[in-house]
Each structure stands twice: as structure tokens, then as C-alpha cells.
Amino acid sequence: MHPSAEIHPTAIVAPGAAIGPGCRIGPFCIIGAEVTLGEGVVLDSHVSVDGIAEIGAGVRVSPFATIGHLPQDLKYKGQPTRVVVGAGTMVREHATIHRGSVGGHGVTTVGPDCLIMVNAHVGHDCTLDHHVILANNVMLGGHVAIADTVFVGGGAAIHQFVRIGRQVVVGGMSGVEADVIPFGAVMGNRARLTGLNLIGLKRRGFPRSQIGTLRAAYRSLFRTAGAFQGRVEATEAAFGEDPVVREILAFIRADSHRGLCRAGREMLEDEDAEAEA
């Protein structure tokens, strides 16, 4: 325990826990023996961190959140699985991040600079990359993989083993049962592609020419006739020199437990209107 750490007298810190410099542990927090808190971690109050848990520098955890507790997996029998929370992430009230399971890769990972809002749940063996935002009441089943700069709207549920590519936006209250291509936008119960995350692309400085290429590739993949494998090959032939299109194609071709989220016919006119705006 670093001498600069501040620990409220009502907090319980088990022997063996590693508490870094500048940490602040508030009232009624409970810290397990195999927990490591990086520099400047703040646990506001009533926070419980257990198991083999590594909390990165500058993480802040709000009251009644829990990190590293048992996975909701009936096959789990106390094996030494882990949870890692990256530097600068914020975990808000009542959020839960469970440790990994032996049926997965043994670790649940939340990357740096994420925001896990009130009452969100990150299930066992999930992987969240940089700058992921889960709004209030989002539910991630086990083994979900979410890439960089994804926003998941409030109340959305993501089925176990789903992959979500980078810079995706998931509409609030959606039920996502299949993989979502990078830069896509999905909505609905059950969720369907509604187009590209055009607002996110513009905000992050993608040039107009590349956005135009992405739109053309999206149309080639999801809005033309013929077998899907043929459309993938045609899209590669037409746009495969663009690195962002190659990223989407690689995502489509990767191994998947859940298949691919496709565009619903009822969404096509909405996608055109959004693009023109």
C-alpha cells in the first residue's frame, strides 16, 4: 500500500491488495486480496472489487458498482480468472463488470478511456477496446467483443459472442443478435443495419472522399442483388484498395459465432435520407 493513498476508516482492504500512489478509497468500499489499483484510482464509496482485478491509473468508480465478482456462468468453479480495467475509464453507479470464465479466454477486459454508465453490465470474457461508451442499462452477454469508439445506446442488449466493429453506433433499446460491421449503425428489436455511422465518421475527421467510398461499398454489400459472397467479392474488386473498406471485408470474413447483422428493407429509405442530410 503506497503511503500517499487515502483510505476511509470504514473501508475494508484485504491483506495482499496492491494500492498505488494517490489512490482514494471512500467509505464502505471492499477490496479483495488479489486486487491491484493503479496510480490515482478513485473509488467513491460502497464500491466492491474482488478476484484477480487490475484497475488502471486514473480510473474512477462510482457508488455501488462492482468489479471482478463471479461470472454468471454455471460452469465456473472458482478458477483464477481475471478482470482488467484500462486507465482513465469511468464506471458509474451500480454498473457490474464480471471476471472471465474458463469457458472463454479467462479475462474480461475494459480498455482505457471508456465510460460505463449507470446500471450497465459487462459480462464475463467481454472485450471492450478504447473509448467505448455504454449508456445506462446496457447489457452485454458473455464473450462480446467491442472495438474502438463504439457507442451503445441506453437499454440495448447485446447477445453473447457478438462482435461489434469500430466506430459503430447502436441505437437505444436495440436487441443485437449478430455481428455489426465497422462504421455501421444498427437499431431495432431485433437490430438491423440502418446504414453507416455518418455522424461519427464526420466528427472524427474522415475526409468526404473516403466517406463517399464507404457509402458506395456499403451499397455494394447490402443493397445490390445476388448472393452475399458474390457481393463481397465484387466489393473487394471495386473498392478493395481503400484501407477502411478492407477493414470491413476482413471483419465480414473473420470467424463468427453469430453471423452478420444485415440491412432491413424498411431501413433503406431512412439510410438515404440520413446520407443526404
CSV table of C-alpha atoms in Angstrom, one decimal:
chain,number,residue,atom,x,y,z
A,1,MET,CA,0.0,0.0,0.0
A,2,HIS,CA,1.5,3.3,-1.1
A,3,PRO,CA,1.9,5.8,1.7
A,4,SER,CA,0.1,8.5,-0.3
A,5,ALA,CA,-3.1,6.5,-0.7
A,6,GLU,CA,-6.1,7.7,1.3
A,7,ILE,CA,-8.4,5.0,2.7
A,8,HIS,CA,-11.5,5.8,4.6
A,9,PRO,CA,-11.6,4.1,8.0
A,10,THR,CA,-14.9,2.3,7.1
A,11,ALA,CA,-13.3,0.7,4.0
A,12,ILE,CA,-12.1,-2.9,4.1
A,13,VAL,CA,-8.9,-3.6,2.2
A,14,ALA,CA,-7.8,-7.2,2.4
A,15,PRO,CA,-4.1,-8.0,3.1
A,16,GLY,CA,-2.3,-8.6,-0.2
A,17,ALA,CA,-4.1,-5.9,-2.2
A,18,ALA,CA,-1.8,-3.5,-4.0
A,19,ILE,CA,-2.9,0.1,-3.7
A,20,GLY,CA,-1.0,2.6,-5.9
A,21,PRO,CA,0.1,6.1,-5.2
A,22,GLY,CA,-2.6,8.8,-4.9
A,23,CYS,CA,-5.5,6.3,-4.7
A,24,ARG,CA,-8.6,7.3,-2.8
A,25,ILE,CA,-10.8,4.6,-1.3
A,26,GLY,CA,-14.0,6.0,0.0
A,27,PRO,CA,-16.4,4.9,2.7
A,28,PHE,CA,-17.6,1.3,2.9
A,29,CYS,CA,-15.6,0.1,-0.1
A,30,ILE,CA,-14.4,-3.6,-0.1
A,31,ILE,CA,-11.2,-4.5,-1.8
A,32,GLY,CA,-10.1,-8.1,-2.2
A,33,ALA,CA,-6.7,-9.6,-1.6
A,34,GLU,CA,-5.8,-10.0,-5.3
A,35,VAL,CA,-6.8,-6.5,-6.5
A,36,THR,CA,-4.3,-4.1,-7.9
A,37,LEU,CA,-5.2,-0.4,-8.0
A,38,GLY,CA,-3.1,1.8,-10.3
A,39,GLU,CA,-2.0,5.4,-9.6
A,40,GLY,CA,-4.7,7.8,-8.8
A,41,VAL,CA,-7.7,5.4,-8.8
A,42,VAL,CA,-10.7,6.8,-7.0
A,43,LEU,CA,-13.4,4.5,-5.5
A,44,ASP,CA,-16.1,7.0,-4.3
A,45,SER,CA,-18.0,4.8,-1.8
A,46,HIS,CA,-19.7,1.4,-1.4
A,47,VAL,CA,-17.6,0.0,-4.3
A,48,SER,CA,-16.7,-3.7,-4.3
A,49,VAL,CA,-13.7,-5.0,-6.2
A,50,ASP,CA,-12.9,-8.7,-5.9
A,51,GLY,CA,-11.0,-11.5,-7.6
A,52,ILE,CA,-7.8,-11.0,-9.7
A,53,ALA,CA,-8.6,-7.5,-10.8
A,54,GLU,CA,-6.3,-4.9,-12.3
A,55,ILE,CA,-7.6,-1.3,-12.2
A,56,GLY,CA,-5.6,1.1,-14.3
A,57,ALA,CA,-4.3,4.6,-13.4
A,58,GLY,CA,-6.9,7.3,-13.1
A,59,VAL,CA,-10.0,5.0,-13.1
A,60,ARG,CA,-12.9,6.4,-11.1
A,61,VAL,CA,-15.7,4.1,-9.8
A,62,SER,CA,-19.0,5.5,-8.5
A,63,PRO,CA,-21.0,4.2,-5.6
A,64,PHE,CA,-22.4,0.6,-5.6
A,65,ALA,CA,-20.5,-0.5,-8.7
A,66,THR,CA,-18.9,-3.9,-8.6
A,67,ILE,CA,-15.8,-5.2,-10.5
A,68,GLY,CA,-14.3,-8.6,-10.7
A,69,HIS,CA,-17.0,-10.7,-9.0
A,70,LEU,CA,-18.0,-14.2,-10.1
A,71,PRO,CA,-19.1,-14.7,-13.7
A,72,GLN,CA,-22.7,-15.6,-14.3
A,73,ASP,CA,-21.6,-18.9,-15.7
A,74,LEU,CA,-22.8,-22.2,-14.1
A,75,LYS,CA,-19.6,-23.9,-15.3
A,76,TYR,CA,-17.4,-21.6,-13.2
A,77,LYS,CA,-16.0,-23.4,-10.2
A,78,GLY,CA,-13.7,-20.7,-8.7
A,79,GLN,CA,-10.8,-20.9,-11.2
A,80,PRO,CA,-8.3,-18.0,-11.2
A,81,THR,CA,-9.8,-15.9,-13.9
A,82,ARG,CA,-9.3,-12.1,-14.2
A,83,VAL,CA,-10.7,-8.7,-15.0
A,84,VAL,CA,-8.7,-5.7,-16.3
A,85,VAL,CA,-10.0,-2.1,-16.5
A,86,GLY,CA,-7.9,0.3,-18.5
A,87,ALA,CA,-6.5,3.7,-17.5
A,88,GLY,CA,-8.9,6.7,-17.4
A,89,THR,CA,-12.1,4.7,-17.6
A,90,MET,CA,-15.1,5.8,-15.6
A,91,VAL,CA,-17.5,3.3,-14.1
A,92,ARG,CA,-20.8,4.8,-12.9
A,93,GLU,CA,-23.3,3.8,-10.2
A,94,HIS,CA,-24.5,0.2,-10.0
A,95,ALA,CA,-22.5,-0.9,-13.0
A,96,THR,CA,-21.2,-4.5,-12.9
A,97,ILE,CA,-18.1,-5.9,-14.6
A,98,HIS,CA,-17.6,-9.6,-14.1
A,99,ARG,CA,-14.4,-11.6,-14.2
A,100,GLY,CA,-13.6,-14.0,-17.1
A,101,SER,CA,-14.6,-17.7,-17.2
A,102,VAL,CA,-12.7,-20.9,-18.1
A,103,GLY,CA,-15.1,-21.3,-21.0
A,104,GLY,CA,-13.7,-18.2,-22.5
A,105,HIS,CA,-10.2,-16.7,-22.5
A,106,GLY,CA,-10.2,-16.2,-18.8
A,107,VAL,CA,-10.2,-12.4,-18.7
A,108,THR,CA,-12.8,-9.6,-19.0
A,109,THR,CA,-11.1,-6.5,-20.5
A,110,VAL,CA,-12.4,-2.9,-20.4
A,111,GLY,CA,-10.0,-0.7,-22.4
A,112,PRO,CA,-8.7,2.8,-21.5
A,113,ASP,CA,-10.9,5.9,-21.5
A,114,CYS,CA,-14.2,4.0,-21.6
A,115,LEU,CA,-17.4,5.2,-20.0
A,116,ILE,CA,-19.6,2.6,-18.4
A,117,MET,CA,-22.8,4.4,-17.4
A,118,VAL,CA,-25.3,3.7,-14.6
A,119,ASN,CA,-26.5,0.1,-14.2
A,120,ALA,CA,-24.7,-1.2,-17.3
A,121,HIS,CA,-23.5,-4.8,-17.2
A,122,VAL,CA,-20.3,-6.2,-18.8
A,123,GLY,CA,-20.5,-10.0,-18.8
A,124,HIS,CA,-17.7,-12.5,-18.4
A,125,ASP,CA,-15.0,-12.6,-21.1
A,126,CYS,CA,-16.1,-9.4,-22.8
A,127,THR,CA,-13.5,-7.3,-24.5
A,128,LEU,CA,-14.0,-3.5,-24.9
A,129,ASP,CA,-11.3,-1.6,-26.7
A,130,HIS,CA,-10.5,2.2,-26.4
A,131,HIS,CA,-13.2,4.9,-25.9
A,132,VAL,CA,-16.2,2.6,-25.7
A,133,ILE,CA,-19.3,4.2,-24.2
A,134,LEU,CA,-22.1,2.0,-22.7
A,135,ALA,CA,-25.1,4.2,-21.9
A,136,ASN,CA,-27.5,3.5,-18.9
A,137,ASN,CA,-28.8,-0.1,-18.6
A,138,VAL,CA,-26.8,-1.6,-21.4
A,139,MET,CA,-26.5,-5.4,-21.1
A,140,LEU,CA,-23.5,-7.3,-22.6
A,141,GLY,CA,-23.8,-11.0,-22.6
A,142,GLY,CA,-20.6,-13.1,-22.2
A,143,HIS,CA,-17.8,-13.1,-24.8
A,144,VAL,CA,-19.0,-9.9,-26.5
A,145,ALA,CA,-16.2,-8.1,-28.4
A,146,ILE,CA,-16.5,-4.3,-29.0
A,147,ALA,CA,-13.8,-2.4,-30.9
A,148,ASP,CA,-12.7,1.3,-30.5
A,149,THR,CA,-15.0,4.3,-30.3
A,150,VAL,CA,-18.3,2.4,-30.2
A,151,PHE,CA,-21.4,4.0,-28.6
A,152,VAL,CA,-24.2,1.7,-27.3
A,153,GLY,CA,-27.4,3.5,-26.5
A,154,GLY,CA,-29.4,3.1,-23.3
A,155,GLY,CA,-31.2,-0.2,-22.6
A,156,ALA,CA,-29.6,-2.0,-25.5
A,157,ALA,CA,-28.9,-5.7,-25.1
A,158,ILE,CA,-26.0,-7.4,-26.9
A,159,HIS,CA,-26.2,-11.2,-27.3
A,160,GLN,CA,-23.3,-13.3,-26.1
A,161,PHE,CA,-20.4,-13.8,-28.6
A,162,VAL,CA,-21.5,-10.9,-30.8
A,163,ARG,CA,-18.7,-8.8,-32.4
A,164,ILE,CA,-19.1,-5.1,-32.9
A,165,GLY,CA,-16.6,-3.3,-35.2
A,166,ARG,CA,-15.0,0.0,-34.5
A,167,GLN,CA,-16.9,3.3,-34.6
A,168,VAL,CA,-20.4,1.6,-34.6
A,169,VAL,CA,-23.4,3.3,-33.1
A,170,VAL,CA,-26.1,1.0,-31.5
A,171,GLY,CA,-29.5,2.6,-31.1
A,172,GLY,CA,-31.1,2.7,-27.6
A,173,MET,CA,-33.3,-0.3,-26.7
A,174,SER,CA,-31.9,-2.4,-29.5
A,175,GLY,CA,-31.5,-6.1,-29.3
A,176,VAL,CA,-28.3,-7.0,-31.2
A,177,GLU,CA,-28.1,-10.7,-32.0
A,178,ALA,CA,-25.5,-10.7,-34.9
A,179,ASP,CA,-22.1,-9.1,-35.6
A,180,VAL,CA,-22.1,-5.4,-36.7
A,181,ILE,CA,-19.6,-4.3,-39.4
A,182,PRO,CA,-17.2,-1.5,-38.6
A,183,PHE,CA,-18.7,2.1,-39.0
A,184,GLY,CA,-22.2,0.7,-39.1
A,185,ALA,CA,-25.3,1.9,-37.4
A,186,VAL,CA,-27.9,-0.6,-36.1
A,187,MET,CA,-31.3,-0.2,-34.5
A,188,GLY,CA,-34.3,-2.2,-33.5
A,189,ASN,CA,-35.5,-5.3,-31.9
A,190,ARG,CA,-34.1,-7.4,-33.4
A,191,ALA,CA,-31.5,-4.9,-34.6
A,192,ARG,CA,-30.8,-4.4,-38.3
A,193,LEU,CA,-28.3,-2.2,-40.1
A,194,THR,CA,-29.7,1.2,-40.8
A,195,GLY,CA,-26.7,2.5,-42.7
A,196,LEU,CA,-23.3,3.9,-41.8
A,197,ASN,CA,-22.4,5.9,-38.7
A,198,LEU,CA,-22.1,9.0,-40.8
A,199,ILE,CA,-22.2,11.5,-37.9
A,200,GLY,CA,-19.3,9.6,-36.2
A,201,LEU,CA,-17.3,9.5,-39.4
A,202,LYS,CA,-17.6,13.2,-39.9
A,203,ARG,CA,-16.9,14.0,-36.2
A,204,ARG,CA,-13.7,12.0,-36.4
A,205,GLY,CA,-12.4,13.8,-39.4
A,206,PHE,CA,-12.9,11.2,-42.2
A,207,PRO,CA,-12.5,13.0,-45.5
A,208,ARG,CA,-15.5,13.4,-47.7
A,209,SER,CA,-13.9,11.3,-50.4
A,210,GLN,CA,-13.4,8.3,-48.1
A,211,ILE,CA,-17.0,8.6,-46.7
A,212,GLY,CA,-18.2,8.5,-50.3
A,213,THR,CA,-16.2,5.4,-50.9
A,214,LEU,CA,-17.6,3.8,-47.7
A,215,ARG,CA,-21.1,4.6,-48.8
A,216,ALA,CA,-20.5,3.0,-52.2
A,217,ALA,CA,-19.0,-0.1,-50.6
A,218,TYR,CA,-22.0,-0.3,-48.2
A,219,ARG,CA,-24.4,-0.2,-51.1
A,220,SER,CA,-22.4,-2.8,-52.9
A,221,LEU,CA,-22.5,-5.1,-49.9
A,222,PHE,CA,-26.0,-4.7,-48.6
A,223,ARG,CA,-28.2,-3.0,-51.3
A,224,THR,CA,-27.5,-5.0,-54.5
A,225,ALA,CA,-28.9,-8.2,-55.8
A,226,GLY,CA,-27.2,-11.6,-55.8
A,227,ALA,CA,-25.6,-14.0,-53.3
A,228,PHE,CA,-23.8,-12.3,-50.4
A,229,GLN,CA,-20.5,-14.0,-51.1
A,230,GLY,CA,-20.6,-12.6,-54.7
A,231,ARG,CA,-21.3,-9.1,-53.4
A,232,VAL,CA,-18.3,-9.4,-51.0
A,233,GLU,CA,-16.1,-10.3,-53.9
A,234,ALA,CA,-17.5,-7.6,-56.1
A,235,THR,CA,-17.0,-5.0,-53.4
A,236,GLU,CA,-13.4,-6.1,-52.9
A,237,ALA,CA,-12.7,-5.8,-56.6
A,238,ALA,CA,-14.2,-2.3,-56.8
A,239,PHE,CA,-13.1,-0.8,-53.5
A,240,GLY,CA,-10.5,-3.1,-52.1
A,241,GLU,CA,-7.7,-0.6,-52.3
A,242,ASP,CA,-9.3,1.5,-49.6
A,243,PRO,CA,-8.0,0.5,-46.2
A,244,VAL,CA,-11.3,1.2,-44.4
A,245,VAL,CA,-13.2,-1.0,-46.9
A,246,ARG,CA,-10.6,-3.7,-46.4
A,247,GLU,CA,-11.2,-3.5,-42.7
A,248,ILE,CA,-14.9,-4.1,-43.2
A,249,LEU,CA,-14.2,-7.0,-45.6
A,250,ALA,CA,-11.8,-8.6,-43.1
A,251,PHE,CA,-14.4,-8.3,-40.4
A,252,ILE,CA,-17.0,-10.0,-42.6
A,253,ARG,CA,-14.6,-12.9,-43.4
A,254,ALA,CA,-13.5,-13.5,-39.8
A,255,ASP,CA,-14.8,-16.4,-37.7
A,256,SER,CA,-18.2,-15.6,-36.2
A,257,HIS,CA,-20.4,-17.4,-33.7
A,258,ARG,CA,-23.4,-15.2,-34.6
A,259,GLY,CA,-23.5,-14.3,-38.3
A,260,LEU,CA,-23.8,-10.8,-39.7
A,261,CYS,CA,-26.3,-8.1,-39.0
A,262,ARG,CA,-27.9,-7.2,-42.3
A,263,ALA,CA,-29.9,-4.2,-43.6
A,264,GLY,CA,-33.7,-4.5,-43.4
A,265,ARG,CA,-35.7,-3.3,-46.4
A,266,GLU,CA,-37.7,-0.9,-44.3
A,267,MET,CA,-34.4,0.9,-43.4
A,268,LEU,CA,-33.3,1.7,-46.9
A,269,GLU,CA,-35.2,4.9,-47.4
A,270,ASP,CA,-34.1,6.1,-43.9
A,271,GLU,CA,-30.5,5.4,-44.8
A,272,ASP,CA,-30.7,7.5,-48.0
A,273,ALA,CA,-32.3,10.4,-46.1
A,274,GLU,CA,-29.6,10.4,-43.4
A,275,ALA,CA,-26.9,10.3,-46.1
A,276,GLU,CA,-28.4,13.3,-48.0
A,277,ALA,CA,-28.7,15.3,-44.7
